[in-house]
Amino acid sequence: MEYDVHRRTVRRCDRDIPLWVWYELRTTSPLVDLRVSVRPAVLFTNLGALLIGFSFYANSLSTAQLVQEPTWTGYGLGESIVVSGLCLLPGGVAMVLLSPVSARISNARGPRFTLAIASVLMAAGYVVRLFTSGNVAGIVAGATVVSAGTAVAYSALPALIMHAVPVTETAAANGLNTLMRTIGSAICSTIVATVLAGVTISRAGQVAPALSAYLIVFAIAGVAAVVAAGLVLLIPVRRPAPVEVGTS
C-alpha cells in the first residue's frame, strides 16, 4: 500500500514538473526565472549547494547514531542520546562563530573563494572521521570540522547567488538555492539509511550497522564535498564593473 502511494506520487511529479517548467518559461511574471537559473554562475552554485547540503546532513545523521551504537559491535561506544547530542554541540558553536568570519573572507577574496575553501574543509573533516570513529574526542573533532566548513559554505552561497542574478530575482533565486540544499539533505537521508541498513553485523539476534557502513557514508559525503569544490571552480569569476573616467 505504502509503495503504491509512493509510486503514484512519483508519477504525479513526473507529469507536473514538465508542465510547471512549460508554464514558467511562458508566463510574463514567473515565480522562478528558469532562464536566469541556467546561467553558469547560478547553475553551478545551486549544484554545489545540493552537494554541500548532502555532505552536511551526513555528518549530523551519522554522528548521532554512531555514538549510540552498542559496545558489542566492537566499535560502538554505547552512549546515551544526550551524549550524542552533546557531541554535535561544538559543531553548532563553530557554525555560529564562523558565520561572520565567512563574511570577512568573502569581502576580501570573494564568495567563490570562500565556498571553495569551505568545501575542501568539509572534505578534510570526513578524512578525519574515517580514522577517528573509535573514541568520542575523535568523533567530535571530525564532526566539528565538517560543521565549520558548512557554516562558511552556507554564508557564501547567498552572496554568490545575489552577485549572479538581477536585483529583482534575488528572493526567488535564493529560495531555489535553499531548496537545493534541502534536496541534498533529503537525498542524503535516503542514502545513509540504505547504507546503514544494508551493511550490518549481528550477534545473538541483535543487528547493528557495521563500522564499514559508517566509513562508506563518510567516504560518500567526503567525495560529495570534493565534487562541490570542483563545481565552484566552474563558477565564472565576477569581474568588477569598469570605472569610467571623465574628461575635464
Tab-separated table of C-alpha atoms in Angstrom:
chain	number	residue	atom	x	y	z
A	1	MET	CA	0.000	0.000	0.000
A	2	GLU	CA	2.742	2.454	1.009
A	3	TYR	CA	4.742	1.521	-2.085
A	4	ASP	CA	1.721	2.194	-4.320
A	5	VAL	CA	1.227	5.641	-2.766
A	6	HIS	CA	4.896	6.453	-3.326
A	7	ARG	CA	4.702	5.256	-6.926
A	8	ARG	CA	1.629	7.393	-7.616
A	9	THR	CA	3.373	10.404	-6.077
A	10	VAL	CA	6.428	9.941	-8.290
A	11	ARG	CA	4.229	9.593	-11.381
A	12	ARG	CA	2.369	12.774	-10.464
A	13	CYS	CA	5.652	14.652	-10.070
A	14	ASP	CA	6.923	13.322	-13.407
A	15	ARG	CA	3.771	14.678	-15.005
A	16	ASP	CA	3.524	18.013	-13.179
A	17	ILE	CA	7.153	19.195	-13.309
A	18	PRO	CA	7.298	19.476	-17.145
A	19	LEU	CA	4.001	21.381	-17.048
A	20	TRP	CA	5.380	23.735	-14.406
A	21	VAL	CA	8.557	24.322	-16.446
A	22	TRP	CA	6.448	24.958	-19.559
A	23	TYR	CA	4.330	27.492	-17.667
A	24	GLU	CA	7.284	29.261	-16.027
A	25	LEU	CA	9.031	29.709	-19.381
A	26	ARG	CA	5.955	31.293	-20.966
A	27	THR	CA	4.473	33.459	-18.256
A	28	THR	CA	5.428	37.134	-18.136
A	29	SER	CA	5.942	37.059	-14.360
A	30	PRO	CA	7.380	33.643	-13.483
A	31	LEU	CA	7.693	32.539	-9.883
A	32	VAL	CA	11.239	31.375	-10.702
A	33	ASP	CA	13.006	32.707	-13.785
A	34	LEU	CA	14.380	29.454	-15.175
A	35	ARG	CA	16.404	31.263	-17.821
A	36	VAL	CA	18.326	33.003	-15.068
A	37	SER	CA	18.653	29.725	-13.166
A	38	VAL	CA	20.558	28.033	-16.010
A	39	ARG	CA	23.231	30.699	-16.168
A	40	PRO	CA	26.571	29.055	-15.271
A	41	ALA	CA	27.075	31.226	-12.185
A	42	VAL	CA	23.648	30.249	-10.821
A	43	LEU	CA	23.547	26.655	-12.064
A	44	PHE	CA	26.908	25.615	-10.621
A	45	THR	CA	26.184	27.427	-7.354
A	46	ASN	CA	22.914	25.519	-6.991
A	47	LEU	CA	24.529	22.186	-7.832
A	48	GLY	CA	27.233	22.957	-5.287
A	49	ALA	CA	24.538	23.797	-2.726
A	50	LEU	CA	22.887	20.417	-3.329
A	51	LEU	CA	26.148	18.550	-2.674
A	52	ILE	CA	27.016	20.692	0.349
A	53	GLY	CA	23.556	20.043	1.801
A	54	PHE	CA	24.189	16.330	1.246
A	55	SER	CA	27.605	16.441	2.908
A	56	PHE	CA	26.375	18.485	5.871
A	57	TYR	CA	23.425	16.232	6.663
A	58	ALA	CA	25.520	13.061	6.537
A	59	ASN	CA	27.559	14.499	9.397
A	60	SER	CA	24.535	15.017	11.633
A	61	LEU	CA	22.886	11.692	10.836
A	62	SER	CA	25.978	9.554	11.295
A	63	THR	CA	27.265	11.237	14.448
A	64	ALA	CA	24.023	10.916	16.377
A	65	GLN	CA	23.776	7.189	15.682
A	66	LEU	CA	27.466	6.243	15.752
A	67	VAL	CA	27.945	7.344	19.355
A	68	GLN	CA	24.952	5.285	20.479
A	69	GLU	CA	25.948	2.016	18.820
A	70	PRO	CA	26.272	-0.846	21.365
A	71	THR	CA	29.708	-1.892	22.566
A	72	TRP	CA	29.267	-5.476	21.321
A	73	THR	CA	29.784	-4.179	17.754
A	74	GLY	CA	33.473	-3.695	18.553
A	75	TYR	CA	33.448	-0.010	17.685
A	76	GLY	CA	30.295	1.301	19.379
A	77	LEU	CA	30.542	3.477	22.461
A	78	GLY	CA	27.122	2.655	23.899
A	79	GLU	CA	26.483	6.252	24.902
A	80	SER	CA	23.094	7.824	25.537
A	81	ILE	CA	21.162	10.103	23.226
A	82	VAL	CA	22.152	13.015	25.473
A	83	VAL	CA	25.848	12.306	24.879
A	84	SER	CA	25.266	12.019	21.124
A	85	GLY	CA	23.590	15.427	21.177
A	86	LEU	CA	26.471	16.915	23.128
A	87	CYS	CA	28.870	15.570	20.501
A	88	LEU	CA	27.146	17.810	17.963
A	89	LEU	CA	27.194	20.861	20.242
A	90	PRO	CA	30.771	22.023	19.412
A	91	GLY	CA	29.869	21.899	15.733
A	92	GLY	CA	26.858	24.119	16.366
A	93	VAL	CA	29.004	26.592	18.283
A	94	ALA	CA	31.566	26.574	15.465
A	95	MET	CA	28.827	27.363	12.948
A	96	VAL	CA	27.707	30.383	14.981
A	97	LEU	CA	31.242	31.707	15.415
A	98	LEU	CA	32.380	31.169	11.831
A	99	SER	CA	29.460	32.778	10.010
A	100	PRO	CA	30.865	36.312	10.400
A	101	VAL	CA	34.348	35.003	9.540
A	102	SER	CA	32.943	33.712	6.262
A	103	ALA	CA	31.594	37.181	5.509
A	104	ARG	CA	35.028	38.710	6.063
A	105	ILE	CA	36.697	36.154	3.779
A	106	SER	CA	34.086	36.786	1.091
A	107	ASN	CA	34.598	40.527	1.419
A	108	ALA	CA	38.362	40.120	0.977
A	109	ARG	CA	38.591	37.310	-1.592
A	110	GLY	CA	35.062	36.894	-2.923
A	111	PRO	CA	32.355	34.314	-2.107
A	112	ARG	CA	33.624	31.955	-4.838
A	113	PHE	CA	36.925	31.554	-2.999
A	114	THR	CA	35.098	31.197	0.321
A	115	LEU	CA	32.854	28.422	-0.979
A	116	ALA	CA	35.802	26.529	-2.446
A	117	ILE	CA	37.706	26.675	0.856
A	118	ALA	CA	34.591	25.613	2.761
A	119	SER	CA	34.039	22.582	0.534
A	120	VAL	CA	37.652	21.480	0.968
A	121	LEU	CA	37.333	21.939	4.734
A	122	MET	CA	34.248	19.705	4.797
A	123	ALA	CA	36.095	17.044	2.815
A	124	ALA	CA	39.015	17.280	5.265
A	125	GLY	CA	36.575	16.764	8.134
A	126	TYR	CA	35.426	13.486	6.611
A	127	VAL	CA	39.020	12.360	6.172
A	128	VAL	CA	39.413	12.904	9.922
A	129	ARG	CA	36.225	10.942	10.535
A	130	LEU	CA	37.499	7.975	8.565
A	131	PHE	CA	40.268	7.446	11.123
A	132	THR	CA	38.735	8.660	14.405
A	133	SER	CA	35.479	6.746	14.802
A	134	GLY	CA	36.571	4.781	17.853
A	135	ASN	CA	36.517	7.497	20.514
A	136	VAL	CA	34.360	10.448	21.478
A	137	ALA	CA	37.120	13.052	21.118
A	138	GLY	CA	37.902	11.969	17.557
A	139	ILE	CA	34.237	11.877	16.579
A	140	VAL	CA	33.674	15.368	17.993
A	141	ALA	CA	36.765	16.713	16.225
A	142	GLY	CA	35.752	15.360	12.826
A	143	ALA	CA	32.124	16.435	13.192
A	144	THR	CA	33.196	19.935	14.250
A	145	VAL	CA	35.472	20.371	11.230
A	146	VAL	CA	32.616	19.381	8.906
A	147	SER	CA	30.253	21.786	10.693
A	148	ALA	CA	32.818	24.577	10.441
A	149	GLY	CA	33.058	24.067	6.690
A	150	THR	CA	29.272	24.011	6.445
A	151	ALA	CA	28.973	27.354	8.252
A	152	VAL	CA	31.446	29.007	5.894
A	153	ALA	CA	29.738	27.482	2.846
A	154	TYR	CA	26.198	28.406	3.860
A	155	SER	CA	27.274	32.006	4.435
A	156	ALA	CA	28.899	32.241	1.000
A	157	LEU	CA	26.092	30.718	-1.078
A	158	PRO	CA	23.607	33.638	-0.837
A	159	ALA	CA	26.349	36.117	-1.771
A	160	LEU	CA	27.206	34.099	-4.883
A	161	ILE	CA	23.555	33.974	-5.896
A	162	MET	CA	22.994	37.693	-5.358
A	163	HIS	CA	26.061	38.534	-7.440
A	164	ALA	CA	24.801	36.360	-10.299
A	165	VAL	CA	21.152	37.420	-10.685
A	166	PRO	CA	19.312	40.698	-11.241
A	167	VAL	CA	18.152	42.502	-8.115
A	168	THR	CA	14.538	41.635	-8.929
A	169	GLU	CA	15.355	37.906	-8.870
A	170	THR	CA	17.340	37.698	-5.607
A	171	ALA	CA	14.464	36.410	-3.461
A	172	ALA	CA	13.377	33.661	-5.871
A	173	ALA	CA	16.970	32.687	-6.692
A	174	ASN	CA	17.951	32.385	-3.023
A	175	GLY	CA	14.781	30.414	-2.355
A	176	LEU	CA	15.723	27.970	-5.112
A	177	ASN	CA	19.241	27.703	-3.692
A	178	THR	CA	17.840	26.884	-0.261
A	179	LEU	CA	15.594	24.282	-1.866
A	180	MET	CA	18.640	22.669	-3.483
A	181	ARG	CA	20.289	22.328	-0.072
A	182	THR	CA	17.134	20.705	1.263
A	183	ILE	CA	17.002	18.297	-1.667
A	184	GLY	CA	20.614	17.387	-0.959
A	185	SER	CA	19.734	16.656	2.657
A	186	ALA	CA	16.762	14.529	1.602
A	187	ILE	CA	18.880	12.504	-0.818
A	188	CYS	CA	21.480	12.108	1.905
A	189	SER	CA	18.988	10.719	4.423
A	190	THR	CA	17.896	8.096	1.898
A	191	ILE	CA	21.430	7.017	1.053
A	192	VAL	CA	22.619	6.977	4.666
A	193	ALA	CA	19.612	4.916	5.751
A	194	THR	CA	20.181	2.485	2.870
A	195	VAL	CA	23.874	2.016	3.668
A	196	LEU	CA	23.418	1.639	7.423
A	197	ALA	CA	20.542	-0.810	6.937
A	198	GLY	CA	22.321	-2.794	4.251
A	199	VAL	CA	25.821	-3.197	5.730
A	200	THR	CA	25.264	-4.798	9.119
A	201	ILE	CA	26.669	-7.191	11.690
A	202	SER	CA	24.736	-9.364	14.105
A	203	ARG	CA	25.226	-11.219	17.374
A	204	ALA	CA	22.775	-13.234	19.428
A	205	GLY	CA	19.845	-11.990	17.358
A	206	GLN	CA	20.897	-8.340	17.603
A	207	VAL	CA	21.626	-6.416	14.425
A	208	ALA	CA	23.555	-3.154	14.037
A	209	PRO	CA	25.357	-1.294	11.256
A	210	ALA	CA	28.937	-2.423	10.700
A	211	LEU	CA	31.767	0.076	11.132
A	212	SER	CA	32.362	-0.202	7.392
A	213	ALA	CA	28.860	1.179	6.823
A	214	TYR	CA	29.798	4.410	8.595
A	215	LEU	CA	33.086	4.572	6.720
A	216	ILE	CA	31.185	4.239	3.439
A	217	VAL	CA	28.930	7.126	4.496
A	218	PHE	CA	31.945	9.279	5.375
A	219	ALA	CA	33.601	8.457	2.056
A	220	ILE	CA	30.482	9.306	0.043
A	221	ALA	CA	29.978	12.579	1.912
A	222	GLY	CA	33.648	13.496	1.517
A	223	VAL	CA	33.501	12.845	-2.224
A	224	ALA	CA	30.358	15.000	-2.435
A	225	ALA	CA	32.263	17.866	-0.793
A	226	VAL	CA	35.190	17.434	-3.197
A	227	VAL	CA	32.846	17.461	-6.202
A	228	ALA	CA	31.220	20.604	-4.780
A	229	ALA	CA	34.659	22.230	-4.661
A	230	GLY	CA	35.170	21.254	-8.310
A	231	LEU	CA	31.838	22.802	-9.289
A	232	VAL	CA	32.818	26.019	-7.547
A	233	LEU	CA	35.788	26.309	-9.889
A	234	LEU	CA	33.343	26.283	-12.817
A	235	ILE	CA	31.543	29.359	-11.489
A	236	PRO	CA	32.616	32.329	-13.652
A	237	VAL	CA	34.783	34.852	-11.865
A	238	ARG	CA	32.865	38.044	-11.247
A	239	ARG	CA	34.668	40.936	-12.862
A	240	PRO	CA	34.361	44.389	-11.337
A	241	ALA	CA	32.447	46.869	-13.447
A	242	PRO	CA	34.748	49.215	-15.408
A	243	VAL	CA	35.048	52.682	-13.985
A	244	GLU	CA	34.525	55.470	-16.478
A	245	VAL	CA	36.978	58.292	-16.106
A	246	GLY	CA	35.530	61.650	-17.075
A	247	THR	CA	37.449	64.247	-19.028
A	248	SER	CA	37.832	67.735	-17.692
